[in-house]
PDB file of C-alpha atoms in Angstrom:
ATOM      1  CA  GLN V  23     -13.344  -7.635   7.815  1.00 89.00           C
ATOM      2  CA  VAL V  24     -12.148  -5.534   4.427  1.00 92.00           C
ATOM      3  CA  GLN V  25     -10.520  -8.283   2.313  1.00 96.00           C
ATOM      4  CA  LEU V  26      -8.391  -7.638  -0.847  1.00 97.00           C
ATOM      5  CA  VAL V  27      -7.520 -10.381  -3.376  1.00 97.00           C
ATOM      6  CA  GLU V  28      -5.052  -9.320  -6.158  1.00 97.00           C
ATOM      7  CA  SER V  29      -4.103 -11.340  -8.732  1.00 97.00           C
ATOM      8  CA  GLY V  30      -2.613 -11.447 -12.408  1.00 97.00           C
ATOM      9  CA  GLY V  31       0.612 -10.144 -12.135  1.00 97.00           C
ATOM     10  CA  GLY V  32       3.977 -11.752 -13.024  1.00 97.00           C
ATOM     11  CA  LEU V  33       6.387 -11.243 -15.639  1.00 98.00           C
ATOM     12  CA  VAL V  34       6.382  -9.838 -19.387  1.00 98.00           C
ATOM     13  CA  GLN V  35       8.354  -7.915 -21.814  1.00 98.00           C
ATOM     14  CA  ALA V  36       8.589  -4.652 -22.340  1.00 98.00           C
ATOM     15  CA  GLY V  37       5.725  -3.365 -24.367  1.00 97.00           C
ATOM     16  CA  GLY V  38       3.581  -5.867 -23.414  1.00 98.00           C
ATOM     17  CA  SER V  39       0.643  -5.918 -21.103  1.00 98.00           C
ATOM     18  CA  LEU V  40      -0.887  -7.286 -17.996  1.00 98.00           C
ATOM     19  CA  ARG V  41      -4.587  -7.279 -16.461  1.00 98.00           C
ATOM     20  CA  LEU V  42      -3.777  -7.481 -12.834  1.00 98.00           C
ATOM     21  CA  SER V  43      -7.541  -7.960 -10.519  1.00 98.00           C
ATOM     22  CA  CYS V  44      -8.676  -7.331  -7.110  1.00 98.00           C
ATOM     23  CA  ALA V  45     -11.536  -9.317  -5.303  1.00 97.00           C
ATOM     24  CA  ALA V  46     -13.136  -7.037  -2.690  1.00 96.00           C
ATOM     25  CA  SER V  47     -14.963  -8.459  -0.408  1.00 95.00           C
ATOM     26  CA  GLY V  48     -16.361  -7.642   3.644  1.00 93.00           C
ATOM     27  CA  ARG V  49     -18.071  -4.654   2.972  1.00 88.00           C
ATOM     28  CA  THR V  50     -21.051  -3.223   0.722  1.00 87.00           C
ATOM     29  CA  PHE V  51     -18.324  -0.794  -0.916  1.00 88.00           C
ATOM     30  CA  SER V  52     -20.558   1.136  -2.949  1.00 86.00           C
ATOM     31  CA  SER V  53     -20.065   4.677  -0.663  1.00 89.00           C
ATOM     32  CA  TYR V  54     -15.504   3.092  -1.143  1.00 93.00           C
ATOM     33  CA  TYR V  55     -12.963   4.463  -3.150  1.00 95.00           C
ATOM     34  CA  MET V  56     -10.035   1.645  -4.720  1.00 96.00           C
ATOM     35  CA  GLY V  57      -6.967   2.284  -5.942  1.00 97.00           C
ATOM     36  CA  TRP V  58      -3.706   0.866  -7.093  1.00 98.00           C
ATOM     37  CA  PHE V  59      -0.251   1.195  -5.300  1.00 98.00           C
ATOM     38  CA  ARG V  60       2.913   0.239  -5.970  1.00 98.00           C
ATOM     39  CA  GLN V  61       6.122  -0.821  -4.501  1.00 98.00           C
ATOM     40  CA  ALA V  62       9.617  -1.400  -6.120  1.00 96.00           C
ATOM     41  CA  PRO V  63      12.734  -2.728  -4.439  1.00 92.00           C
ATOM     42  CA  GLY V  64      14.088   0.426  -2.459  1.00 94.00           C
ATOM     43  CA  LYS V  65      11.560   2.561  -2.993  1.00 96.00           C
ATOM     44  CA  GLU V  66       8.738   4.303  -1.079  1.00 97.00           C
ATOM     45  CA  ARG V  67       4.748   3.001  -2.399  1.00 96.00           C
ATOM     46  CA  GLU V  68       3.892   5.280  -4.704  1.00 96.00           C
ATOM     47  CA  PHE V  69      -0.248   5.527  -5.524  1.00 97.00           C
ATOM     48  CA  ILE V  70      -0.792   4.672  -9.256  1.00 96.00           C
ATOM     49  CA  ALA V  71      -4.560   5.066 -10.127  1.00 97.00           C
ATOM     50  CA  GLY V  72      -7.574   5.328  -8.502  1.00 97.00           C
ATOM     51  CA  ILE V  73     -12.056   4.909  -8.932  1.00 97.00           C
ATOM     52  CA  MET V  74     -14.832   5.736  -7.657  1.00 94.00           C
ATOM     53  CA  TRP V  75     -16.795   2.785  -6.979  1.00 92.00           C
ATOM     54  CA  SER V  76     -20.166   3.973  -7.149  1.00 91.00           C
ATOM     55  CA  ALA V  77     -19.112   7.157  -9.847  1.00 91.00           C
ATOM     56  CA  GLY V  78     -16.214   5.755 -11.436  1.00 91.00           C
ATOM     57  CA  ILE V  79     -14.637   8.943 -11.694  1.00 95.00           C
ATOM     58  CA  THR V  80     -10.874   7.749 -11.951  1.00 96.00           C
ATOM     59  CA  ASP V  81      -7.990   9.578 -11.017  1.00 95.00           C
ATOM     60  CA  TYR V  82      -3.846   8.259 -11.672  1.00 97.00           C
ATOM     61  CA  ALA V  83      -0.332   9.503 -11.221  1.00 96.00           C
ATOM     62  CA  ALA V  84       0.946  11.020 -14.253  1.00 96.00           C
ATOM     63  CA  SER V  85       3.804   7.629 -14.680  1.00 94.00           C
ATOM     64  CA  VAL V  86       1.251   5.749 -15.589  1.00 96.00           C
ATOM     65  CA  LYS V  87      -2.105   8.199 -17.507  1.00 96.00           C
ATOM     66  CA  GLY V  88      -2.575   6.736 -20.843  1.00 96.00           C
ATOM     67  CA  ARG V  89      -1.106   3.440 -20.579  1.00 97.00           C
ATOM     68  CA  PHE V  90      -2.807   2.143 -17.664  1.00 98.00           C
ATOM     69  CA  THR V  91      -6.890   1.902 -16.683  1.00 98.00           C
ATOM     70  CA  ILE V  92      -8.448   1.539 -13.491  1.00 98.00           C
ATOM     71  CA  SER V  93     -12.147   0.154 -13.921  1.00 97.00           C
ATOM     72  CA  ARG V  94     -14.515  -2.286 -11.941  1.00 96.00           C
ATOM     73  CA  ASP V  95     -16.971  -5.153 -12.232  1.00 94.00           C
ATOM     74  CA  ASN V  96     -19.898  -3.997  -9.770  1.00 89.00           C
ATOM     75  CA  ALA V  97     -21.747  -8.014 -10.273  1.00 90.00           C
ATOM     76  CA  LYS V  98     -17.889  -8.863  -9.347  1.00 94.00           C
ATOM     77  CA  ASN V  99     -16.785  -6.973  -7.057  1.00 94.00           C
ATOM     78  CA  THR V 100     -13.601  -6.689  -8.467  1.00 96.00           C
ATOM     79  CA  VAL V 101     -11.367  -4.265  -9.781  1.00 97.00           C
ATOM     80  CA  TYR V 102      -8.537  -4.112 -12.400  1.00 98.00           C
ATOM     81  CA  LEU V 103      -5.299  -2.707 -14.021  1.00 98.00           C
ATOM     82  CA  ALA V 104      -4.906  -2.712 -17.322  1.00 98.00           C
ATOM     83  CA  MET V 105      -1.267  -2.338 -17.537  1.00 98.00           C
ATOM     84  CA  ASN V 106       0.200  -1.579 -21.265  1.00 98.00           C
ATOM     85  CA  SER V 107       3.026  -0.012 -22.861  1.00 97.00           C
ATOM     86  CA  LEU V 108       4.789  -1.638 -19.716  1.00 98.00           C
ATOM     87  CA  LYS V 109       8.041  -0.636 -19.037  1.00 97.00           C
ATOM     88  CA  PRO V 110      11.118  -1.887 -17.024  1.00 97.00           C
ATOM     89  CA  GLU V 111      10.371   0.874 -14.896  1.00 96.00           C
ATOM     90  CA  ASP V 112       7.223  -0.741 -13.938  1.00 97.00           C
ATOM     91  CA  THR V 113       8.181  -3.746 -12.347  1.00 97.00           C
ATOM     92  CA  ALA V 114       7.173  -3.760  -8.685  1.00 98.00           C
ATOM     93  CA  VAL V 115       4.698  -5.280  -6.598  1.00 98.00           C
ATOM     94  CA  TYR V 116       1.410  -4.037  -7.261  1.00 98.00           C
ATOM     95  CA  TYR V 117      -1.410  -3.574  -4.410  1.00 98.00           C
ATOM     96  CA  CYS V 118      -4.957  -2.786  -3.885  1.00 98.00           C
ATOM     97  CA  ALA V 119      -6.638  -0.704  -1.254  1.00 97.00           C
ATOM     98  CA  ALA V 120      -9.457   0.693  -0.418  1.00 96.00           C
ATOM     99  CA  GLY V 121     -10.274   4.063   1.254  1.00 94.00           C
ATOM    100  CA  SER V 122     -13.597   4.259   3.030  1.00 91.00           C
ATOM    101  CA  PRO V 123     -16.166   6.649   3.611  1.00 88.00           C
ATOM    102  CA  GLY V 124     -14.967   9.750   5.305  1.00 84.00           C
ATOM    103  CA  ARG V 125     -11.357   9.824   3.488  1.00 88.00           C
ATOM    104  CA  SER V 126     -10.002  11.114   1.756  1.00 88.00           C
ATOM    105  CA  TRP V 127      -9.505  10.971  -1.962  1.00 87.00           C
ATOM    106  CA  TYR V 128      -8.291  14.180  -3.472  1.00 86.00           C
ATOM    107  CA  ARG V 129      -5.388  13.641  -0.329  1.00 88.00           C
ATOM    108  CA  ARG V 130      -5.649   9.558  -1.461  1.00 89.00           C
ATOM    109  CA  GLN V 131      -5.771   8.322   1.549  1.00 93.00           C
ATOM    110  CA  TYR V 132      -6.122   4.069   1.973  1.00 95.00           C
ATOM    111  CA  ASP V 133      -7.468   2.091   4.955  1.00 94.00           C
ATOM    112  CA  TYR V 134      -7.254  -1.407   3.703  1.00 96.00           C
ATOM    113  CA  TRP V 135      -4.795  -2.999   1.814  1.00 97.00           C
ATOM    114  CA  GLY V 136      -4.374  -6.428  -0.721  1.00 97.00           C
ATOM    115  CA  GLN V 137      -0.971  -8.791   0.270  1.00 97.00           C
ATOM    116  CA  GLY V 138       0.577  -7.070  -3.706  1.00 97.00           C
ATOM    117  CA  THR V 139       0.896  -9.165  -6.969  1.00 98.00           C
ATOM    118  CA  GLN V 140       4.730  -9.308  -8.670  1.00 98.00           C
ATOM    119  CA  VAL V 141       5.118  -7.442 -11.910  1.00 98.00           C
ATOM    120  CA  THR V 142       7.867  -7.592 -13.918  1.00 98.00           C
ATOM    121  CA  VAL V 143       8.893  -5.750 -16.675  1.00 98.00           C
ATOM    122  CA  SER V 144      12.095  -7.459 -18.600  1.00 97.00           C
ATOM    123  CA  SER V 145      13.801  -5.105 -21.192  1.00 93.00           C
TER     124      SER V 145
END
């Protein structure tokens, strides 16, 4: 089955940077798309960024565009989220997700989820 394991979260000061990793296994992901979501306390889970595994096409939420970069390493079956200029409002649990063929990239529909990694940005 699909397994997604996130790592790289932690505590960082405002203005700092972090890079999250998501190791994917259990499928051949070339026809999948991958994404990152986050959920802050008391708020709904929100889409952050997505990438088509084969084409490398990316999609970002307006709140992070220009600060966050999603990328993938095909050889390592790993997706990354590089986060720069972090703000206290970026504090959340960050989740990696995978969307299988037939789901809607444009509607940001995802089927599989990791366990999440905590990112805390102090002011």
